mmCIF file of C-alpha atoms in Angstrom:
data_model
loop_
_atom_site.group_PDB
_atom_site.id
_atom_site.type_symbol
_atom_site.label_atom_id
_atom_site.label_comp_id
_atom_site.label_asym_id
_atom_site.label_seq_id
_atom_site.Cartn_x
_atom_site.Cartn_y
_atom_site.Cartn_z
ATOM 1 C CA MET A 148 8.983 4.533 -62.707
ATOM 2 C CA GLN A 149 5.510 3.760 -61.452
ATOM 3 C CA HIS A 150 6.905 2.299 -58.215
ATOM 4 C CA LEU A 151 9.179 5.328 -57.779
ATOM 5 C CA ASP A 152 6.178 7.689 -58.115
ATOM 6 C CA ILE A 153 4.302 5.773 -55.392
ATOM 7 C CA ILE A 154 7.304 6.008 -53.066
ATOM 8 C CA ILE A 155 7.644 9.759 -53.672
ATOM 9 C CA PHE A 156 3.931 10.345 -53.011
ATOM 10 C CA ALA A 157 4.163 8.321 -49.768
ATOM 11 C CA ILE A 158 7.130 10.382 -48.560
ATOM 12 C CA VAL A 159 5.259 13.622 -49.325
ATOM 13 C CA ALA A 160 2.188 12.369 -47.394
ATOM 14 C CA VAL A 161 4.304 11.508 -44.347
ATOM 15 C CA VAL A 162 5.970 14.945 -44.370
ATOM 16 C CA ILE A 163 2.596 16.715 -44.597
ATOM 17 C CA ALA A 164 1.190 14.613 -41.753
ATOM 18 C CA LEU A 165 4.182 15.404 -39.526
ATOM 19 C CA ARG A 166 3.824 19.124 -40.222
ATOM 20 C CA LEU A 167 0.123 19.057 -39.413
ATOM 21 C CA ARG A 168 0.844 17.258 -36.162
ATOM 22 C CA SER A 169 3.442 19.852 -35.188
ATOM 23 C CA VAL A 170 0.965 22.672 -35.840
ATOM 24 C CA LEU A 171 -2.214 21.165 -34.379
ATOM 25 C CA GLY A 172 -0.692 19.093 -31.601
ATOM 26 C CA GLN A 173 -1.989 15.823 -30.228
ATOM 27 C CA ARG A 174 -4.301 15.270 -27.257
ATOM 28 C CA HIS A 175 -3.521 12.315 -25.037
ATOM 29 C CA ASP A 176 -6.227 10.470 -23.110
ATOM 30 C CA ASP A 177 -4.896 11.778 -19.797
ATOM 31 C CA GLU A 178 -5.057 15.443 -20.853
ATOM 32 C CA PRO A 179 -7.993 17.384 -19.377
ATOM 33 C CA ARG A 180 -10.662 18.508 -21.790
ATOM 34 C CA ARG A 181 -11.506 22.206 -21.988
ATOM 35 C CA PRO A 182 -14.333 22.887 -19.543
ATOM 36 C CA ASN A 183 -17.694 24.002 -20.849
ATOM 37 C CA PRO A 184 -17.530 27.823 -20.604
ATOM 38 C CA PHE A 185 -21.282 27.935 -20.030
ATOM 39 C CA GLY A 186 -21.336 25.445 -17.147
ATOM 40 C CA VAL A 187 -22.508 26.739 -13.785
ATOM 41 C CA PRO A 188 -21.385 24.993 -10.568
ATOM 42 C CA LYS A 189 -24.240 23.407 -8.638
ATOM 43 C CA ALA A 190 -25.010 25.085 -5.331
ATOM 44 C CA GLY A 191 -25.365 22.109 -3.031
ATOM 45 C CA LYS A 192 -26.471 18.596 -3.847
ATOM 46 C CA GLU A 193 -28.513 18.059 -6.959
ATOM 47 C CA GLU A 194 -32.186 17.372 -6.283
ATOM 48 C CA ASP A 195 -31.790 18.311 -2.599
ATOM 49 C CA ASP A 196 -34.811 20.533 -2.081
ATOM 50 C CA GLU A 197 -34.959 21.311 1.613
ATOM 51 C CA GLY A 198 -36.772 23.637 3.976
ATOM 52 C CA PHE A 199 -37.497 27.083 5.730
ATOM 53 C CA MET A 200 -38.912 28.469 9.051
ATOM 54 C CA LEU A 201 -41.176 26.587 11.467
ATOM 55 C CA SER A 202 -41.797 27.144 15.144
ATOM 56 C CA PRO A 203 -40.491 24.426 17.498
ATOM 57 C CA LYS A 204 -43.952 23.369 18.626
ATOM 58 C CA HIS A 205 -44.619 22.112 15.098
ATOM 59 C CA GLU A 206 -41.168 20.637 14.478
ATOM 60 C CA ALA A 207 -42.329 17.243 15.746
ATOM 61 C CA ALA A 208 -45.170 17.366 13.215
ATOM 62 C CA LEU A 209 -42.664 17.084 10.382
ATOM 63 C CA PRO A 210 -42.033 13.445 9.478
ATOM 64 C CA PRO A 211 -38.379 12.291 9.634
ATOM 65 C CA GLU A 212 -38.026 12.375 5.852
ATOM 66 C CA ALA A 213 -38.724 16.119 5.916
ATOM 67 C CA LEU A 214 -35.481 16.763 7.781
ATOM 68 C CA SER A 215 -33.233 14.664 5.559
ATOM 69 C CA PRO A 216 -32.395 14.868 1.837
ATOM 70 C CA PRO A 217 -35.267 13.516 -0.254
ATOM 71 C CA PRO A 218 -34.704 10.603 -2.638
ATOM 72 C CA VAL A 219 -33.644 11.417 -6.183
ATOM 73 C CA LEU A 220 -36.787 11.259 -8.287
ATOM 74 C CA ALA A 221 -37.645 12.133 -11.868
ATOM 75 C CA PRO A 222 -37.220 15.880 -12.474
ATOM 76 C CA GLU A 223 -40.314 17.985 -11.838
ATOM 77 C CA SER A 224 -40.882 21.478 -13.150
ATOM 78 C CA LEU A 225 -40.703 24.305 -10.640
ATOM 79 C CA SER A 226 -43.968 25.824 -11.810
ATOM 80 C CA GLY A 227 -45.686 22.444 -11.667
ATOM 81 C CA VAL A 228 -44.719 21.831 -8.031
ATOM 82 C CA LEU A 229 -45.652 25.390 -7.030
ATOM 83 C CA THR A 230 -49.052 24.811 -8.620
ATOM 84 C CA LEU A 231 -49.466 21.592 -6.597
ATOM 85 C CA ILE A 232 -48.571 23.466 -3.397
ATOM 86 C CA LYS A 233 -51.084 26.167 -4.315
ATOM 87 C CA GLN A 234 -53.751 23.507 -4.800
ATOM 88 C CA ARG A 235 -52.997 22.029 -1.389
ATOM 89 C CA GLU A 236 -52.874 25.452 0.262
ATOM 90 C CA PRO A 237 -54.788 28.137 -1.667
ATOM 91 C CA THR A 238 -53.277 30.941 0.432
ATOM 92 C CA PHE A 239 -49.750 30.074 -0.745
ATOM 93 C CA ASP A 240 -48.144 32.753 -2.902
ATOM 94 C CA GLU A 241 -44.566 32.631 -4.205
ATOM 95 C CA LYS A 242 -43.988 36.388 -3.825
ATOM 96 C CA THR A 243 -45.257 36.359 -0.254
ATOM 97 C CA PHE A 244 -43.079 33.344 0.493
ATOM 98 C CA LEU A 245 -39.989 35.116 -0.858
ATOM 99 C CA GLN A 246 -40.755 38.184 1.258
ATOM 100 C CA GLY A 247 -40.845 35.932 4.308
ATOM 101 C CA ALA A 248 -37.668 34.176 3.158
ATOM 102 C CA ARG A 249 -35.862 37.520 2.912
ATOM 103 C CA SER A 250 -36.931 38.407 6.455
ATOM 104 C CA ALA A 251 -35.904 34.989 7.729
ATOM 105 C CA PHE A 252 -32.525 35.281 6.014
ATOM 106 C CA MET A 253 -31.761 38.588 7.731
ATOM 107 C CA LEU A 254 -33.030 37.326 11.096
ATOM 108 C CA ILE A 255 -31.028 34.088 10.993
ATOM 109 C CA VAL A 256 -27.805 35.680 9.740
ATOM 110 C CA GLY A 257 -28.064 38.354 12.426
ATOM 111 C CA ALA A 258 -28.786 35.837 15.186
ATOM 112 C CA PHE A 259 -25.849 33.690 14.087
ATOM 113 C CA ALA A 260 -23.481 36.663 14.194
ATOM 114 C CA ARG A 261 -24.708 37.606 17.687
ATOM 115 C CA GLY A 262 -24.536 33.996 18.858
ATOM 116 C CA ASP A 263 -28.237 34.030 19.796
ATOM 117 C CA LEU A 264 -28.867 30.278 19.958
ATOM 118 C CA GLU A 265 -32.340 30.647 21.452
ATOM 119 C CA MET A 266 -33.444 32.701 18.461
ATOM 120 C CA LEU A 267 -31.841 30.270 16.033
ATOM 121 C CA ARG A 268 -33.549 27.296 17.672
ATOM 122 C CA LYS A 269 -36.939 28.734 16.674
ATOM 123 C CA TYR A 270 -36.199 28.785 12.973
ATOM 124 C CA LEU A 271 -33.727 25.979 12.223
ATOM 125 C CA GLY A 272 -34.109 22.268 11.722
ATOM 126 C CA PRO A 273 -32.109 20.020 14.091
ATOM 127 C CA ASP A 274 -29.148 19.379 11.768
ATOM 128 C CA VAL A 275 -28.783 23.018 10.755
ATOM 129 C CA TYR A 276 -29.154 24.150 14.359
ATOM 130 C CA ASP A 277 -26.449 21.740 15.531
ATOM 131 C CA ALA A 278 -24.038 23.007 12.867
ATOM 132 C CA PHE A 279 -24.759 26.667 13.662
ATOM 133 C CA ALA A 280 -24.503 26.027 17.405
ATOM 134 C CA ARG A 281 -21.100 24.340 17.040
ATOM 135 C CA ALA A 282 -19.788 27.312 15.060
ATOM 136 C CA VAL A 283 -21.122 29.775 17.659
ATOM 137 C CA GLN A 284 -19.689 27.776 20.567
ATOM 138 C CA THR A 285 -16.290 27.504 18.861
ATOM 139 C CA ARG A 286 -16.254 31.260 18.348
ATOM 140 C CA GLN A 287 -17.246 31.938 21.944
ATOM 141 C CA ALA A 288 -14.644 29.498 23.295
ATOM 142 C CA ALA A 289 -11.998 31.491 21.437
ATOM 143 C CA SER A 290 -13.385 34.745 22.934
ATOM 144 C CA GLN A 291 -14.141 36.030 19.458
ATOM 145 C CA ARG A 292 -16.959 38.348 18.421
ATOM 146 C CA MET A 293 -18.571 38.601 14.996
ATOM 147 C CA GLU A 294 -20.427 41.504 13.426
ATOM 148 C CA THR A 295 -22.473 41.114 10.245
ATOM 149 C CA ASN A 296 -24.355 43.893 8.542
ATOM 150 C CA ILE A 297 -26.638 42.992 5.621
ATOM 151 C CA LEU A 298 -26.690 46.109 3.475
ATOM 152 C CA ALA A 299 -29.035 44.731 0.817
ATOM 153 C CA ILE A 300 -30.555 41.525 -0.484
ATOM 154 C CA LYS A 301 -30.040 42.015 -4.189
ATOM 155 C CA GLU A 302 -31.660 38.775 -5.358
ATOM 156 C CA ALA A 303 -33.952 36.132 -3.918
ATOM 157 C CA GLU A 304 -35.382 33.425 -6.140
ATOM 158 C CA VAL A 305 -36.864 29.971 -5.766
ATOM 159 C CA LEU A 306 -34.553 27.507 -7.507
ATOM 160 C CA ARG A 307 -36.309 24.204 -6.864
ATOM 161 C CA ALA A 308 -39.458 22.891 -5.236
ATOM 162 C CA ARG A 309 -40.705 19.501 -4.094
ATOM 163 C CA LEU A 310 -43.897 18.247 -2.534
ATOM 164 C CA THR A 311 -43.563 14.948 -0.673
ATOM 165 C CA GLY A 312 -46.795 13.936 0.980
ATOM 166 C CA ASP A 313 -47.826 16.909 3.117
ATOM 167 C CA VAL A 314 -44.327 18.414 3.243
ATOM 168 C CA ALA A 315 -43.423 21.223 0.849
ATOM 169 C CA ARG A 316 -39.755 21.980 0.213
ATOM 170 C CA LEU A 317 -38.481 25.139 -1.441
ATOM 171 C CA THR A 318 -34.849 25.949 -2.195
ATOM 172 C CA VAL A 319 -34.007 29.646 -2.403
ATOM 173 C CA ARG A 320 -30.948 31.425 -3.758
ATOM 174 C CA PHE A 321 -29.998 34.666 -2.027
ATOM 175 C CA VAL A 322 -27.484 37.213 -3.287
ATOM 176 C CA SER A 323 -26.723 39.770 -0.585
ATOM 177 C CA GLU A 324 -24.310 42.600 0.034
ATOM 178 C CA GLN A 325 -22.747 42.379 3.497
ATOM 179 C CA THR A 326 -19.949 43.525 5.723
ATOM 180 C CA ASN A 327 -18.446 40.867 8.000
ATOM 181 C CA VAL A 328 -15.793 41.301 10.650
ATOM 182 C CA THR A 329 -14.518 39.100 13.477
ATOM 183 C CA TYR A 330 -12.747 40.515 16.563
ATOM 184 C CA ASP A 331 -10.528 38.795 19.109
ATOM 185 C CA ALA A 332 -10.785 39.142 22.892
ATOM 186 C CA GLN A 333 -8.840 42.434 22.766
ATOM 187 C CA GLY A 334 -11.158 43.907 20.152
ATOM 188 C CA GLN A 335 -8.618 43.566 17.347
ATOM 189 C CA VAL A 336 -9.845 42.624 13.868
ATOM 190 C CA ILE A 337 -8.714 39.108 12.985
ATOM 191 C CA GLU A 338 -10.845 38.567 9.885
ATOM 192 C CA GLY A 339 -12.958 40.656 7.529
ATOM 193 C CA SER A 340 -13.662 44.372 7.533
ATOM 194 C CA SER A 341 -16.413 46.624 8.838
ATOM 195 C CA THR A 342 -16.149 48.832 5.754
ATOM 196 C CA GLN A 343 -15.420 46.409 2.899
ATOM 197 C CA ARG A 344 -18.590 45.272 1.167
ATOM 198 C CA GLU A 345 -18.885 41.670 0.028
ATOM 199 C CA GLN A 346 -21.378 40.157 -2.383
ATOM 200 C CA ILE A 347 -22.298 36.737 -1.034
ATOM 201 C CA GLU A 348 -24.434 33.982 -2.567
ATOM 202 C CA ASP A 349 -26.282 31.564 -0.281
ATOM 203 C CA VAL A 350 -28.609 28.699 -1.191
ATOM 204 C CA TRP A 351 -30.988 27.750 1.611
ATOM 205 C CA SER A 352 -33.710 25.125 1.686
ATOM 206 C CA PHE A 353 -36.946 25.463 3.634
ATOM 207 C CA ALA A 354 -39.704 22.991 4.543
ATOM 208 C CA ARG A 355 -43.198 23.109 5.979
ATOM 209 C CA ASN A 356 -45.917 20.582 6.733
ATOM 210 C CA LEU A 357 -48.920 21.988 4.865
ATOM 211 C CA LYS A 358 -51.321 20.366 7.321
ATOM 212 C CA GLN A 359 -50.076 22.607 10.108
ATOM 213 C CA ALA A 360 -51.832 25.904 10.815
ATOM 214 C CA ASP A 361 -48.553 27.696 11.530
ATOM 215 C CA PRO A 362 -47.597 29.491 8.253
ATOM 216 C CA ASN A 363 -43.871 29.658 9.102
ATOM 217 C CA TRP A 364 -41.233 27.473 7.485
ATOM 218 C CA LEU A 365 -38.194 25.697 8.919
ATOM 219 C CA LEU A 366 -34.659 26.074 7.532
ATOM 220 C CA VAL A 367 -33.500 22.485 7.120
ATOM 221 C CA GLU A 368 -30.377 22.783 4.957
ATOM 222 C CA THR A 369 -27.830 25.274 3.701
ATOM 223 C CA HIS A 370 -25.731 24.685 0.592
ATOM 224 C CA VAL A 371 -22.248 25.870 -0.323
#
């Protein structure tokens, strides 16, 4: 009898286990895990803190490392780096910088839409300028015309900052409301709308050599 009881209990345990499996299911190693609902996609490369506006006459004053992604270093607090920049340049003010960044954003976006390469050359680093110029030239070769109207810049905030030697790098997130439309050679709309508003997020990086008297910054990278 004792052996029979053990067998009965074992059968009951197996039945319960099978029922639980049918209800709860089983995850295999190749099944994707549920994504973290609070995760936010990174805008651009992590730790890439690039630049803002600088006039061409001072572009050569930026060392080569200022125009390329900086090495990945130990994380630094945003406020700590801004304090270091303030110590190096007492006239630096984050609010004033963001006001200038807003103006630069509108100027650069407008110049890109118009295809004004001479204007863009004044405010872009070499790599960014080359990318913008290729896009403008491709558009012009196709006899296309672009119109962009920035209706409002709803947000502008400094995301990251880095000070490498004399070069300060600030990465800014812009959220703007725009209308964008592209026309073909006959004036027909081929993309976008002149009346449909879009909310667009851009992450731009700006750099400046703090030893230079020119207060402007150079746009050295854009992130998607």
